């Protein structure tokens, strides 16, 4: 069996296999650049995501260990393959751009370190960013490097370290590889908001303290994942890869919301409801996330602060 080459086209776009075998002297992905190598793309699309889809590894018994199945090709329940392909579907309300590009206008030249290095107009949904690959996160180095040789797949298949940085902790280093720490890991000392260029800063009201430790606003999981602490598999992967629903399989509740979770916000521990300013479901009205599900502001009950300040509120922004 050989791996076929792929081409990418369109917006948000998709990969298509070619009839030509993909060839390279050795597998390589330079994680310090947004230029994706053709062979890395081919391996990702026609190997990695062919096993990590709804069908699993269904090429036949000869491609598994003895007793292995399509979703457990290594013969152990601990290694059940996730449908990662579904996480990255471009129809999801939140997804990282692995299978297709993304039009998040807040991920651009002013807020990103490596990818989406183009200027965008905040709130526009017509500008599309860069693609990334599995190895841009599933690598063992924080600095960009070339992955290749005998250890090319070790991070995905049994290595002690499978990610380039930390996550579900204060100031996670995995997120700040691509998303600028000065924008997201260091909130404004007065307002507690993210820096200029993010959706969190416009529009805004009042003071939400940056905080420290588990409740700090520079702990991404407080808002952007389904729980503050790392959840069990497979939720942890879905939280980071992408999703179209809350963990209960539903949209945000309430007539004022009833929308899918955008901007990777689906933390029902902190939020009872949430909607951005504009999205396909929300073409009018105001953004909000308050406990009652009818108002436009978010309070201490929704967002952590360093003091018991129930009067602290903010109004979220965001167009998706």
CSV table of C-alpha atoms in Angstrom, one decimal:
chain,number,residue,atom,x,y,z
A,1,UNK,CA,0.0,0.0,0.0
A,2,UNK,CA,1.3,3.5,-0.8
A,3,UNK,CA,0.2,6.9,0.3
A,4,UNK,CA,-1.2,9.1,-2.4
A,5,UNK,CA,-0.5,12.8,-2.8
A,6,UNK,CA,-3.1,15.4,-2.0
A,7,UNK,CA,-4.1,18.8,-3.3
A,8,UNK,CA,-6.0,21.5,-1.4
A,9,UNK,CA,-8.4,24.1,-2.8
A,10,UNK,CA,-11.3,26.3,-1.9
A,11,UNK,CA,-12.6,28.2,1.1
A,12,UNK,CA,-12.9,26.9,3.7
A,13,UNK,CA,-11.6,24.3,1.3
A,14,UNK,CA,-10.8,20.6,1.5
A,15,UNK,CA,-8.1,18.1,0.5
A,16,UNK,CA,-8.4,15.7,-2.4
A,17,UNK,CA,-6.3,12.7,-3.1
A,18,UNK,CA,-4.4,12.5,-6.4
A,19,UNK,CA,-3.6,9.3,-8.4
A,20,UNK,CA,0.1,9.9,-7.8
A,21,UNK,CA,2.1,8.2,-5.0
A,22,UNK,CA,3.5,10.7,-2.5
A,23,UNK,CA,7.3,10.4,-2.3
A,24,UNK,CA,9.9,12.0,-0.1
A,25,UNK,CA,13.5,11.2,1.0
A,26,UNK,CA,12.2,11.1,4.6
A,27,UNK,CA,9.1,12.4,6.3
A,28,UNK,CA,9.6,16.0,7.5
A,29,UNK,CA,7.5,18.8,9.0
A,30,UNK,CA,9.2,22.1,9.9
A,31,UNK,CA,7.0,23.3,12.7
A,32,UNK,CA,8.6,26.7,12.7
A,33,UNK,CA,6.9,27.8,9.5
A,34,UNK,CA,3.4,28.0,8.1
A,35,UNK,CA,4.5,26.5,4.8
A,36,UNK,CA,3.2,22.9,4.8
A,37,UNK,CA,5.3,20.2,3.1
A,38,UNK,CA,3.5,18.2,0.5
A,39,UNK,CA,4.5,14.9,1.9
A,40,UNK,CA,3.4,15.9,5.4
A,41,UNK,CA,0.0,16.9,4.1
A,42,UNK,CA,-0.3,13.5,2.2
A,43,UNK,CA,0.6,11.5,5.3
A,44,UNK,CA,-1.8,13.5,7.4
A,45,UNK,CA,-4.8,13.1,5.0
A,46,UNK,CA,-4.2,9.6,3.6
A,47,UNK,CA,-2.7,7.9,6.7
A,48,UNK,CA,-3.4,9.7,10.0
A,49,UNK,CA,-7.0,10.8,9.3
A,50,UNK,CA,-7.8,7.6,7.5
A,51,UNK,CA,-7.3,5.7,10.7
A,52,UNK,CA,-8.7,8.4,12.9
A,53,UNK,CA,-12.1,8.7,11.2
A,54,UNK,CA,-15.4,6.9,11.7
A,55,UNK,CA,-14.2,3.8,10.0
A,56,UNK,CA,-11.0,3.4,11.9
A,57,UNK,CA,-8.2,1.2,10.4
A,58,UNK,CA,-10.5,-0.8,8.1
A,59,UNK,CA,-7.9,-1.8,5.5
A,60,UNK,CA,-7.8,-5.4,6.7
A,61,UNK,CA,-6.5,-7.7,9.4
A,62,UNK,CA,-3.0,-7.7,7.9
A,63,UNK,CA,-2.6,-4.0,8.9
A,64,UNK,CA,-3.4,-4.7,12.6
A,65,UNK,CA,-1.9,-6.7,15.4
A,66,UNK,CA,-3.4,-10.2,16.0
A,67,UNK,CA,-6.9,-9.7,17.5
A,68,UNK,CA,-7.0,-6.0,16.7
A,69,UNK,CA,-10.1,-4.4,15.3
A,70,UNK,CA,-10.7,-1.4,13.1
A,71,UNK,CA,-11.1,1.0,16.1
A,72,UNK,CA,-8.5,-0.9,18.2
A,73,UNK,CA,-5.8,-1.8,15.7
A,74,UNK,CA,-3.2,-2.3,18.4
A,75,UNK,CA,-5.5,-4.8,20.3
A,76,UNK,CA,-6.2,-2.8,23.4
A,77,UNK,CA,-9.2,-0.8,24.6
A,78,UNK,CA,-6.8,1.9,25.9
A,79,UNK,CA,-5.9,2.6,22.3
A,80,UNK,CA,-9.3,3.0,20.8
A,81,UNK,CA,-9.0,5.3,17.8
A,82,UNK,CA,-10.9,8.6,18.0
A,83,UNK,CA,-12.8,10.0,15.1
A,84,UNK,CA,-10.4,13.0,14.9
A,85,UNK,CA,-11.5,13.7,11.4
A,86,UNK,CA,-15.0,14.7,12.7
A,87,UNK,CA,-13.3,17.1,15.2
A,88,UNK,CA,-11.8,19.1,12.3
A,89,UNK,CA,-14.9,19.2,10.1
A,90,UNK,CA,-15.2,22.6,8.5
A,91,UNK,CA,-18.9,22.6,9.2
A,92,UNK,CA,-18.2,22.7,13.0
A,93,UNK,CA,-18.8,26.0,14.8
A,94,UNK,CA,-15.3,25.7,16.3
A,95,UNK,CA,-12.4,23.9,14.6
A,96,UNK,CA,-8.6,24.3,14.2
A,97,UNK,CA,-7.7,24.5,10.5
A,98,UNK,CA,-6.3,21.0,9.8
A,99,UNK,CA,-8.8,19.7,7.2
A,100,UNK,CA,-9.8,23.1,6.0
A,101,UNK,CA,-9.0,26.8,6.4
A,102,UNK,CA,-10.8,29.0,9.0
A,103,UNK,CA,-12.2,32.5,8.7
A,104,UNK,CA,-11.8,33.5,12.3
A,105,UNK,CA,-10.9,37.2,11.9
A,106,UNK,CA,-9.4,37.5,15.4
A,107,UNK,CA,-6.6,35.0,14.5
A,108,UNK,CA,-4.4,37.2,12.3
A,109,UNK,CA,-1.1,39.0,12.0
A,110,UNK,CA,-1.7,41.0,15.2
A,111,UNK,CA,-2.6,38.0,17.4
A,112,UNK,CA,-0.7,35.0,16.0
A,113,UNK,CA,3.0,34.0,16.1
A,114,UNK,CA,3.2,31.6,13.2
A,115,UNK,CA,0.0,31.0,11.4
A,116,UNK,CA,-2.6,33.4,9.9
A,117,UNK,CA,0.1,35.9,9.3
A,118,UNK,CA,-2.1,38.2,7.3
A,119,UNK,CA,-4.0,41.4,8.4
A,120,UNK,CA,-7.7,40.9,8.8
A,121,UNK,CA,-10.7,43.1,9.6
A,122,UNK,CA,-12.1,42.1,13.0
A,123,UNK,CA,-15.6,40.8,12.5
A,124,UNK,CA,-15.2,39.9,8.9
A,125,UNK,CA,-15.9,36.3,7.8
A,126,UNK,CA,-14.6,36.6,4.3
A,127,UNK,CA,-10.8,36.3,5.0
A,128,UNK,CA,-9.3,32.8,5.3
A,129,UNK,CA,-6.2,31.9,7.2
A,130,UNK,CA,-3.5,29.2,7.0
A,131,UNK,CA,-3.7,25.5,7.3
A,132,UNK,CA,-1.9,23.6,10.1
A,133,UNK,CA,-1.0,19.9,10.5
A,134,UNK,CA,-1.2,17.4,13.3
A,135,UNK,CA,2.5,17.8,14.0
A,136,UNK,CA,2.2,21.5,14.7
A,137,UNK,CA,0.7,20.4,18.1
A,138,UNK,CA,1.8,16.8,18.4
A,139,UNK,CA,5.5,17.4,18.6
A,140,UNK,CA,7.9,17.2,21.5
A,141,UNK,CA,9.6,20.5,21.1
A,142,UNK,CA,8.5,24.0,21.9
A,143,UNK,CA,10.6,25.6,19.2
A,144,UNK,CA,10.0,25.0,15.6
A,145,UNK,CA,12.0,22.0,14.2
A,146,UNK,CA,12.0,19.4,11.5
A,147,UNK,CA,10.4,16.2,12.5
A,148,UNK,CA,11.7,13.2,10.6
A,149,UNK,CA,13.6,9.9,10.7
A,150,UNK,CA,12.8,6.9,12.9
A,151,UNK,CA,10.9,9.0,15.5
A,152,UNK,CA,8.5,10.7,13.1
A,153,UNK,CA,5.4,9.1,14.5
A,154,UNK,CA,6.5,8.4,18.1
A,155,UNK,CA,4.6,11.4,19.6
A,156,UNK,CA,1.3,9.9,18.3
A,157,UNK,CA,2.0,6.2,19.1
A,158,UNK,CA,3.3,5.8,22.6
A,159,UNK,CA,5.8,8.5,23.6
A,160,UNK,CA,5.6,9.9,27.1
A,161,UNK,CA,5.2,13.4,25.7
A,162,UNK,CA,2.7,13.9,22.9
A,163,UNK,CA,2.3,17.7,22.9
A,164,UNK,CA,4.6,20.6,22.4
A,165,UNK,CA,3.5,22.4,25.6
A,166,UNK,CA,1.3,22.5,28.6
A,167,UNK,CA,-2.5,22.9,28.6
A,168,UNK,CA,-5.3,23.0,31.3
A,169,UNK,CA,-2.9,25.1,33.5
A,170,UNK,CA,-2.2,28.8,34.0
A,171,UNK,CA,-0.6,30.4,31.0
A,172,UNK,CA,-0.5,27.2,28.9
A,173,UNK,CA,2.5,27.0,26.6
A,174,UNK,CA,0.8,24.9,23.9
A,175,UNK,CA,-1.7,27.6,23.1
A,176,UNK,CA,1.0,30.4,23.1
A,177,UNK,CA,3.0,28.6,20.4
A,178,UNK,CA,0.6,30.0,17.8
A,179,UNK,CA,-1.5,32.5,19.8
A,180,UNK,CA,0.6,35.4,21.1
A,181,UNK,CA,1.2,35.2,24.8
A,182,UNK,CA,1.2,39.0,25.0
A,183,UNK,CA,-2.4,39.1,23.8
A,184,UNK,CA,-3.9,36.1,25.5
A,185,UNK,CA,-1.7,35.0,28.4
A,186,UNK,CA,-1.2,38.5,29.8
A,187,UNK,CA,-4.6,40.1,30.3
A,188,UNK,CA,-4.9,43.9,30.6
A,189,UNK,CA,-4.1,44.8,34.2
A,190,UNK,CA,-7.1,47.2,34.4
A,191,UNK,CA,-9.8,45.5,32.5
A,192,UNK,CA,-8.8,41.9,32.7
A,193,UNK,CA,-9.5,41.6,29.0
A,194,UNK,CA,-7.4,40.1,26.2
A,195,UNK,CA,-5.3,42.4,24.2
A,196,UNK,CA,-6.1,44.5,21.1
A,197,UNK,CA,-7.2,42.3,18.2
A,198,UNK,CA,-9.0,39.7,20.2
A,199,UNK,CA,-12.8,39.4,20.2
A,200,UNK,CA,-12.8,39.7,24.0
A,201,UNK,CA,-11.8,43.4,24.0
A,202,UNK,CA,-14.6,44.8,21.9
A,203,UNK,CA,-17.1,45.7,23.1
A,204,UNK,CA,-16.2,45.7,26.8
A,205,UNK,CA,-17.3,47.2,30.1
A,206,UNK,CA,-16.0,47.2,33.6
A,207,UNK,CA,-13.2,45.3,35.3
A,208,UNK,CA,-12.7,41.6,35.2
A,209,UNK,CA,-9.6,40.8,37.1
A,210,UNK,CA,-6.8,38.9,35.4
A,211,UNK,CA,-6.4,36.7,38.4
A,212,UNK,CA,-3.8,34.0,39.1
A,213,UNK,CA,-3.8,30.3,39.6
A,214,UNK,CA,-6.8,28.1,38.7
A,215,UNK,CA,-9.1,31.0,38.5
A,216,UNK,CA,-6.9,33.3,36.5
A,217,UNK,CA,-8.2,34.6,33.2
A,218,UNK,CA,-4.9,33.6,31.6
A,219,UNK,CA,-6.0,30.0,32.2
A,220,UNK,CA,-7.5,29.2,28.8
A,221,UNK,CA,-9.6,26.3,30.0
A,222,UNK,CA,-11.6,28.6,32.2
A,223,UNK,CA,-13.6,29.6,29.1
A,224,UNK,CA,-12.3,27.8,26.1
A,225,UNK,CA,-12.6,24.2,27.1
A,226,UNK,CA,-15.5,22.2,28.5
A,227,UNK,CA,-14.0,22.1,32.0
A,228,UNK,CA,-11.3,23.9,34.1
A,229,UNK,CA,-9.4,20.7,34.8
A,230,UNK,CA,-8.5,18.3,32.0
A,231,UNK,CA,-11.5,16.0,31.3
A,232,UNK,CA,-11.4,12.4,30.4
A,233,UNK,CA,-10.7,11.0,27.0
A,234,UNK,CA,-12.0,11.7,24.4
A,235,UNK,CA,-13.4,15.1,25.6
A,236,UNK,CA,-9.9,16.5,26.1
A,237,UNK,CA,-9.0,16.0,22.5
A,238,UNK,CA,-12.3,17.3,21.2
A,239,UNK,CA,-12.0,20.5,23.3
A,240,UNK,CA,-8.8,21.4,21.5
A,241,UNK,CA,-9.4,19.9,18.0
A,242,UNK,CA,-12.9,21.3,17.4
A,243,UNK,CA,-16.6,20.6,18.0
A,244,UNK,CA,-20.1,21.6,16.9
A,245,UNK,CA,-22.0,21.0,20.2
A,246,UNK,CA,-21.7,21.2,24.0
A,247,UNK,CA,-20.5,18.0,25.7
A,248,UNK,CA,-24.2,17.0,26.3
A,249,UNK,CA,-24.7,17.0,22.5
A,250,UNK,CA,-26.9,20.1,22.6
A,251,UNK,CA,-26.6,23.8,21.8
A,252,UNK,CA,-26.5,26.5,24.4
A,253,UNK,CA,-29.9,26.5,26.1
A,254,UNK,CA,-32.5,29.3,26.2
A,255,UNK,CA,-34.4,31.2,23.5
A,256,UNK,CA,-31.9,34.1,23.8
A,257,UNK,CA,-29.1,31.7,22.9
A,258,UNK,CA,-29.9,28.3,21.4
A,259,UNK,CA,-26.7,28.5,19.2
A,260,UNK,CA,-23.7,26.3,18.7
A,261,UNK,CA,-20.6,27.0,20.8
A,262,UNK,CA,-18.3,29.4,18.9
A,263,UNK,CA,-14.7,30.5,19.6
A,264,UNK,CA,-14.0,27.2,21.4
A,265,UNK,CA,-16.2,28.4,24.3
A,266,UNK,CA,-18.2,25.5,25.7
A,267,UNK,CA,-17.4,25.6,29.4
A,268,UNK,CA,-20.7,25.0,31.1
A,269,UNK,CA,-19.0,25.1,34.5
A,270,UNK,CA,-18.4,28.8,34.1
A,271,UNK,CA,-21.1,29.7,31.6
A,272,UNK,CA,-24.8,28.8,31.7
A,273,UNK,CA,-25.3,30.3,28.3
A,274,UNK,CA,-23.1,32.0,25.7
A,275,UNK,CA,-23.4,33.6,22.4
A,276,UNK,CA,-21.0,35.8,20.4
A,277,UNK,CA,-22.1,39.1,19.0
A,278,UNK,CA,-22.7,37.7,15.5
A,279,UNK,CA,-22.8,34.1,14.1
A,280,UNK,CA,-24.9,32.3,11.5
A,281,UNK,CA,-27.5,31.7,14.3
A,282,UNK,CA,-27.2,35.2,15.7
A,283,UNK,CA,-27.7,37.9,13.1
A,284,UNK,CA,-29.3,40.4,15.4
A,285,UNK,CA,-29.4,41.2,19.1
A,286,UNK,CA,-26.6,41.4,21.7
A,287,UNK,CA,-23.9,39.0,22.8
A,288,UNK,CA,-24.2,37.6,26.3
A,289,UNK,CA,-23.6,34.8,28.7
A,290,UNK,CA,-25.4,35.6,32.0
A,291,UNK,CA,-26.9,33.0,34.3
A,292,UNK,CA,-30.5,33.7,33.4
A,293,UNK,CA,-30.0,33.4,29.7
A,294,UNK,CA,-31.9,36.6,28.8
A,295,UNK,CA,-29.5,39.5,29.5
A,296,UNK,CA,-26.4,40.7,27.6
A,297,UNK,CA,-23.8,40.9,30.3
A,298,UNK,CA,-21.7,38.3,32.0
A,299,UNK,CA,-21.1,38.5,35.8
A,300,UNK,CA,-18.8,37.0,38.4
A,301,UNK,CA,-21.1,34.0,38.4
A,302,UNK,CA,-19.9,33.3,34.9
A,303,UNK,CA,-16.3,34.5,35.0
A,304,UNK,CA,-13.6,33.9,37.7
A,305,UNK,CA,-12.1,36.9,39.4
A,306,UNK,CA,-9.5,37.2,42.2
A,307,UNK,CA,-12.0,38.9,44.5
A,308,UNK,CA,-15.6,38.1,45.3
A,309,UNK,CA,-16.7,40.9,43.0
A,310,UNK,CA,-20.2,40.1,41.9
A,311,UNK,CA,-20.6,43.5,40.3
A,312,UNK,CA,-17.9,42.9,37.8
A,313,UNK,CA,-19.4,42.4,34.3
A,314,UNK,CA,-18.4,42.5,30.7
A,315,UNK,CA,-20.1,42.3,27.3
A,316,UNK,CA,-18.6,39.8,24.9
A,317,UNK,CA,-18.0,40.6,21.3
A,318,UNK,CA,-17.0,38.3,18.4
A,319,UNK,CA,-18.3,37.7,14.9
A,320,UNK,CA,-18.0,34.2,13.5
